[in-house]
mmCIF file of C-alpha atoms and ligand atoms in Angstrom:
data_model
loop_
_atom_site.group_PDB
_atom_site.id
_atom_site.type_symbol
_atom_site.label_atom_id
_atom_site.label_comp_id
_atom_site.label_asym_id
_atom_site.label_seq_id
_atom_site.Cartn_x
_atom_site.Cartn_y
_atom_site.Cartn_z
ATOM 1 C CA MET A 12 -11.613 -4.005 -2.817
ATOM 2 C CA ALA A 13 -10.701 -4.178 -6.533
ATOM 3 C CA TYR A 14 -7.824 -1.910 -7.429
ATOM 4 C CA ASP A 15 -8.139 0.424 -10.348
ATOM 5 C CA ASP A 16 -4.682 0.832 -11.924
ATOM 6 C CA GLN A 17 -5.817 4.021 -13.695
ATOM 7 C CA ASN A 18 -6.182 5.923 -10.497
ATOM 8 C CA ILE A 19 -4.095 9.125 -10.190
ATOM 9 C CA PHE A 20 -1.529 7.821 -7.868
ATOM 10 C CA ALA A 21 -1.015 4.636 -9.867
ATOM 11 C CA ARG A 22 -0.411 6.941 -12.757
ATOM 12 C CA ILE A 23 2.074 9.147 -10.770
ATOM 13 C CA LEU A 24 3.871 5.898 -9.696
ATOM 14 C CA ARG A 25 4.359 4.837 -13.306
ATOM 15 C CA GLY A 26 5.608 8.242 -14.242
ATOM 16 C CA GLU A 27 2.579 9.031 -16.482
ATOM 17 C CA LEU A 28 1.655 12.100 -14.367
ATOM 18 C CA PRO A 29 4.023 14.653 -12.786
ATOM 19 C CA ALA A 30 4.419 15.024 -9.041
ATOM 20 C CA PHE A 31 6.699 17.089 -6.712
ATOM 21 C CA LYS A 32 8.490 14.120 -5.146
ATOM 22 C CA VAL A 33 10.194 14.524 -1.843
ATOM 23 C CA TYR A 34 11.213 10.971 -1.158
ATOM 24 C CA GLU A 35 11.309 7.694 -3.076
ATOM 25 C CA ASP A 36 12.684 4.215 -2.457
ATOM 26 C CA GLU A 37 11.715 0.787 -3.803
ATOM 27 C CA GLN A 38 8.588 0.473 -1.704
ATOM 28 C CA VAL A 39 7.376 3.951 -0.956
ATOM 29 C CA LEU A 40 6.875 7.401 -2.651
ATOM 30 C CA ALA A 41 6.213 10.737 -0.876
ATOM 31 C CA PHE A 42 5.049 13.811 -2.815
ATOM 32 C CA MET A 43 3.342 17.172 -2.270
ATOM 33 C CA ASP A 44 -0.418 17.388 -2.321
ATOM 34 C CA VAL A 45 -1.532 19.673 -5.099
ATOM 35 C CA MET A 46 -4.571 20.805 -3.101
ATOM 36 C CA PRO A 47 -2.863 21.514 0.210
ATOM 37 C CA GLN A 48 -4.811 21.970 3.325
ATOM 38 C CA ALA A 49 -1.802 23.699 4.784
ATOM 39 C CA GLU A 50 1.568 24.727 3.585
ATOM 40 C CA GLY A 51 3.719 21.495 3.430
ATOM 41 C CA HIS A 52 0.765 19.034 2.959
ATOM 42 C CA THR A 53 2.620 15.840 1.851
ATOM 43 C CA LEU A 54 1.295 12.449 0.861
ATOM 44 C CA VAL A 55 3.097 9.211 1.568
ATOM 45 C CA ILE A 56 2.057 6.104 -0.519
ATOM 46 C CA PRO A 57 3.191 2.479 -0.578
ATOM 47 C CA LYS A 58 3.979 1.369 -4.217
ATOM 48 C CA THR A 59 2.206 -1.910 -3.685
ATOM 49 C CA PRO A 60 -1.371 -1.680 -5.070
ATOM 50 C CA ALA A 61 -4.049 -1.405 -2.377
ATOM 51 C CA VAL A 62 -7.100 0.817 -2.173
ATOM 52 C CA THR A 63 -7.402 1.228 1.627
ATOM 53 C CA LEU A 64 -5.290 0.737 4.666
ATOM 54 C CA LEU A 65 -7.455 -2.319 5.298
ATOM 55 C CA ASP A 66 -6.362 -3.858 2.019
ATOM 56 C CA LEU A 67 -2.663 -3.157 2.488
ATOM 57 C CA ASP A 68 -0.239 -5.989 3.236
ATOM 58 C CA PRO A 69 0.761 -5.546 6.961
ATOM 59 C CA GLU A 70 4.453 -5.562 6.110
ATOM 60 C CA ALA A 71 4.025 -2.861 3.558
ATOM 61 C CA ALA A 72 1.960 -0.918 6.082
ATOM 62 C CA ALA A 73 4.705 -1.297 8.721
ATOM 63 C CA TYR A 74 7.334 -0.020 6.301
ATOM 64 C CA THR A 75 5.250 2.785 5.075
ATOM 65 C CA ILE A 76 4.609 4.117 8.492
ATOM 66 C CA GLN A 77 8.335 4.235 9.049
ATOM 67 C CA ILE A 78 8.701 6.577 6.017
ATOM 68 C CA VAL A 79 5.682 8.572 7.197
ATOM 69 C CA GLN A 80 7.597 9.269 10.348
ATOM 70 C CA LYS A 81 10.797 10.055 8.436
ATOM 71 C CA VAL A 82 9.046 12.571 6.184
ATOM 72 C CA ALA A 83 7.120 14.074 9.133
ATOM 73 C CA LYS A 84 10.470 14.723 10.832
ATOM 74 C CA ALA A 85 11.688 16.442 7.664
ATOM 75 C CA ILE A 86 8.628 18.653 7.413
ATOM 76 C CA GLU A 87 9.046 19.645 11.126
ATOM 77 C CA LYS A 88 12.776 20.507 10.430
ATOM 78 C CA ALA A 89 12.278 22.191 6.961
ATOM 79 C CA LEU A 90 9.223 24.281 7.817
ATOM 80 C CA ASP A 91 9.819 24.832 11.569
ATOM 81 C CA VAL A 92 6.335 23.571 12.436
ATOM 82 C CA LYS A 93 5.228 22.359 15.908
ATOM 83 C CA GLY A 94 2.363 20.088 15.036
ATOM 84 C CA ILE A 95 1.464 17.766 12.126
ATOM 85 C CA VAL A 96 -1.861 16.101 11.515
ATOM 86 C CA LEU A 97 -1.537 12.570 10.209
ATOM 87 C CA MET A 98 -4.663 11.647 8.293
ATOM 88 C CA GLN A 99 -5.575 8.404 6.529
ATOM 89 C CA LEU A 100 -8.983 8.026 4.889
ATOM 90 C CA SER A 101 -9.997 4.449 4.094
ATOM 91 C CA GLY A 102 -13.015 4.200 1.816
ATOM 92 C CA ALA A 103 -15.147 6.637 -0.121
ATOM 93 C CA ALA A 104 -17.569 6.679 2.849
ATOM 94 C CA ALA A 105 -14.837 8.232 4.865
ATOM 95 C CA GLY A 106 -14.104 10.843 2.228
ATOM 96 C CA GLN A 107 -11.265 9.035 0.349
ATOM 97 C CA THR A 108 -11.087 10.520 -3.199
ATOM 98 C CA VAL A 109 -8.089 8.701 -4.649
ATOM 99 C CA PRO A 110 -8.394 4.905 -4.503
ATOM 100 C CA HIS A 111 -4.752 4.054 -3.693
ATOM 101 C CA VAL A 112 -3.907 3.961 0.000
ATOM 102 C CA HIS A 113 -2.015 7.040 1.235
ATOM 103 C CA PHE A 114 -1.192 8.915 4.404
ATOM 104 C CA HIS A 115 -1.625 12.667 4.640
ATOM 105 C CA LEU A 116 0.963 14.733 6.544
ATOM 106 C CA ILE A 117 -0.569 18.077 7.145
ATOM 107 C CA PRO A 118 1.382 20.586 9.172
ATOM 108 C CA THR A 119 -1.516 22.284 10.948
ATOM 109 C CA SER A 120 -3.986 21.861 13.859
ATOM 110 C CA VAL A 121 -7.076 19.507 13.544
ATOM 111 C CA HIS A 122 -9.123 22.719 14.364
ATOM 112 C CA GLU A 123 -7.713 24.495 11.268
ATOM 113 C CA LEU A 124 -8.287 21.760 8.732
ATOM 114 C CA GLY A 125 -10.049 23.250 5.694
ATOM 115 C CA LYS A 126 -12.069 21.664 2.910
ATOM 116 C CA HIS A 127 -10.761 18.444 1.797
ATOM 117 C CA ALA A 128 -9.199 18.136 -1.753
ATOM 118 C CA ALA A 129 -11.078 21.281 -2.701
ATOM 119 C CA LYS A 130 -8.792 23.835 -4.117
ATOM 120 C CA MET A 131 -5.698 23.691 -6.282
ATOM 121 C CA GLY A 132 -2.567 25.339 -4.650
ATOM 122 C CA ASP A 133 0.060 27.592 -6.170
ATOM 123 C CA MET A 134 2.326 25.172 -8.037
ATOM 124 C CA GLU A 135 5.449 27.260 -7.672
ATOM 125 C CA GLN A 136 4.971 27.560 -4.032
ATOM 126 C CA ILE A 137 4.169 23.855 -3.561
ATOM 127 C CA LYS A 138 7.278 23.037 -5.519
ATOM 128 C CA ALA A 139 9.429 25.309 -3.345
ATOM 129 C CA ILE A 140 8.190 23.860 -0.123
ATOM 130 C CA GLY A 141 8.722 20.370 -1.454
ATOM 131 C CA GLU A 142 12.172 21.234 -2.229
ATOM 132 C CA LYS A 143 12.788 22.470 1.302
ATOM 133 C CA ILE A 144 11.311 19.187 2.773
ATOM 134 C CA LYS A 145 13.379 17.105 0.335
ATOM 135 C CA ALA A 146 16.524 18.941 1.436
ATOM 136 C CA ALA A 147 15.701 18.082 5.118
ATOM 137 C CA LEU A 148 15.515 14.325 4.480
HETATM 138 P P1 LIG B 20 -8.072 11.386 -0.212
HETATM 139 O O1 LIG B 20 -9.278 12.127 -0.473
HETATM 140 O O2 LIG B 20 -8.083 10.132 -1.185
HETATM 141 O O3 LIG B 20 -7.732 10.988 1.194
HETATM 142 O O4 LIG B 20 -6.815 12.230 -0.705
HETATM 143 C C1 LIG B 20 -6.491 12.496 -1.948
HETATM 144 C C2 LIG B 20 -5.399 13.605 -2.015
HETATM 145 O O5 LIG B 20 -4.860 13.706 -3.227
HETATM 146 C C3 LIG B 20 -6.166 14.983 -1.764
HETATM 147 O O6 LIG B 20 -5.617 15.689 -0.638
HETATM 148 C C4 LIG B 20 -5.951 15.648 -3.056
HETATM 149 O O7 LIG B 20 -5.713 16.985 -2.874
HETATM 150 C C5 LIG B 20 -4.701 14.957 -3.556
HETATM 151 N N1 LIG B 20 -4.689 14.919 -5.063
HETATM 152 C C6 LIG B 20 -5.691 14.787 -5.922
HETATM 153 N N2 LIG B 20 -5.206 14.703 -7.180
HETATM 154 C C7 LIG B 20 -3.926 14.900 -7.090
HETATM 155 C C8 LIG B 20 -2.766 15.007 -8.113
HETATM 156 O O8 LIG B 20 -3.075 14.843 -9.288
HETATM 157 N N3 LIG B 20 -1.605 15.066 -7.600
HETATM 158 C C9 LIG B 20 -1.282 15.279 -6.301
HETATM 159 N N4 LIG B 20 -0.106 15.423 -5.939
HETATM 160 N N5 LIG B 20 -2.217 15.211 -5.359
HETATM 161 C C10 LIG B 20 -3.549 15.032 -5.747
#
């Protein structure tokens, strides 16, 4: 699928838009979701341009999932949660709203998931939770 380099996450990666970053290296960025479906909702994205998981280079996918695991452990430690939903939407038909591949880490139960990308969260609270996760990494 053609990659639109003006999508929100591409702009965050270029530093054109702000984000509460919890982890960054040469290949991956993790940051807080601004419309969290639970406290601690974090996104992990490969820096390489790809719209969906199906488009992503397998080596980049393999590396990204290692960071997904690392950030999930930090969420568990920082927020003392027992369960984390890992969600990955590939394609608008699946509900994907931002066309740069990403993994959602949502500390909740699948039975508690709310509306997707529906309501802006409290930025001060999101920032504070992000700092806790960052400190646990
Ligand atoms: P998708 O629907 O593509 O699987 O998920 C996109 C996610 O990005 C949603 O959970 C939505 O809340 C989040 N999101 C949308 N715009 C922004 C933004 O500008 N900054 C951040 N940090 N998250 C965003």
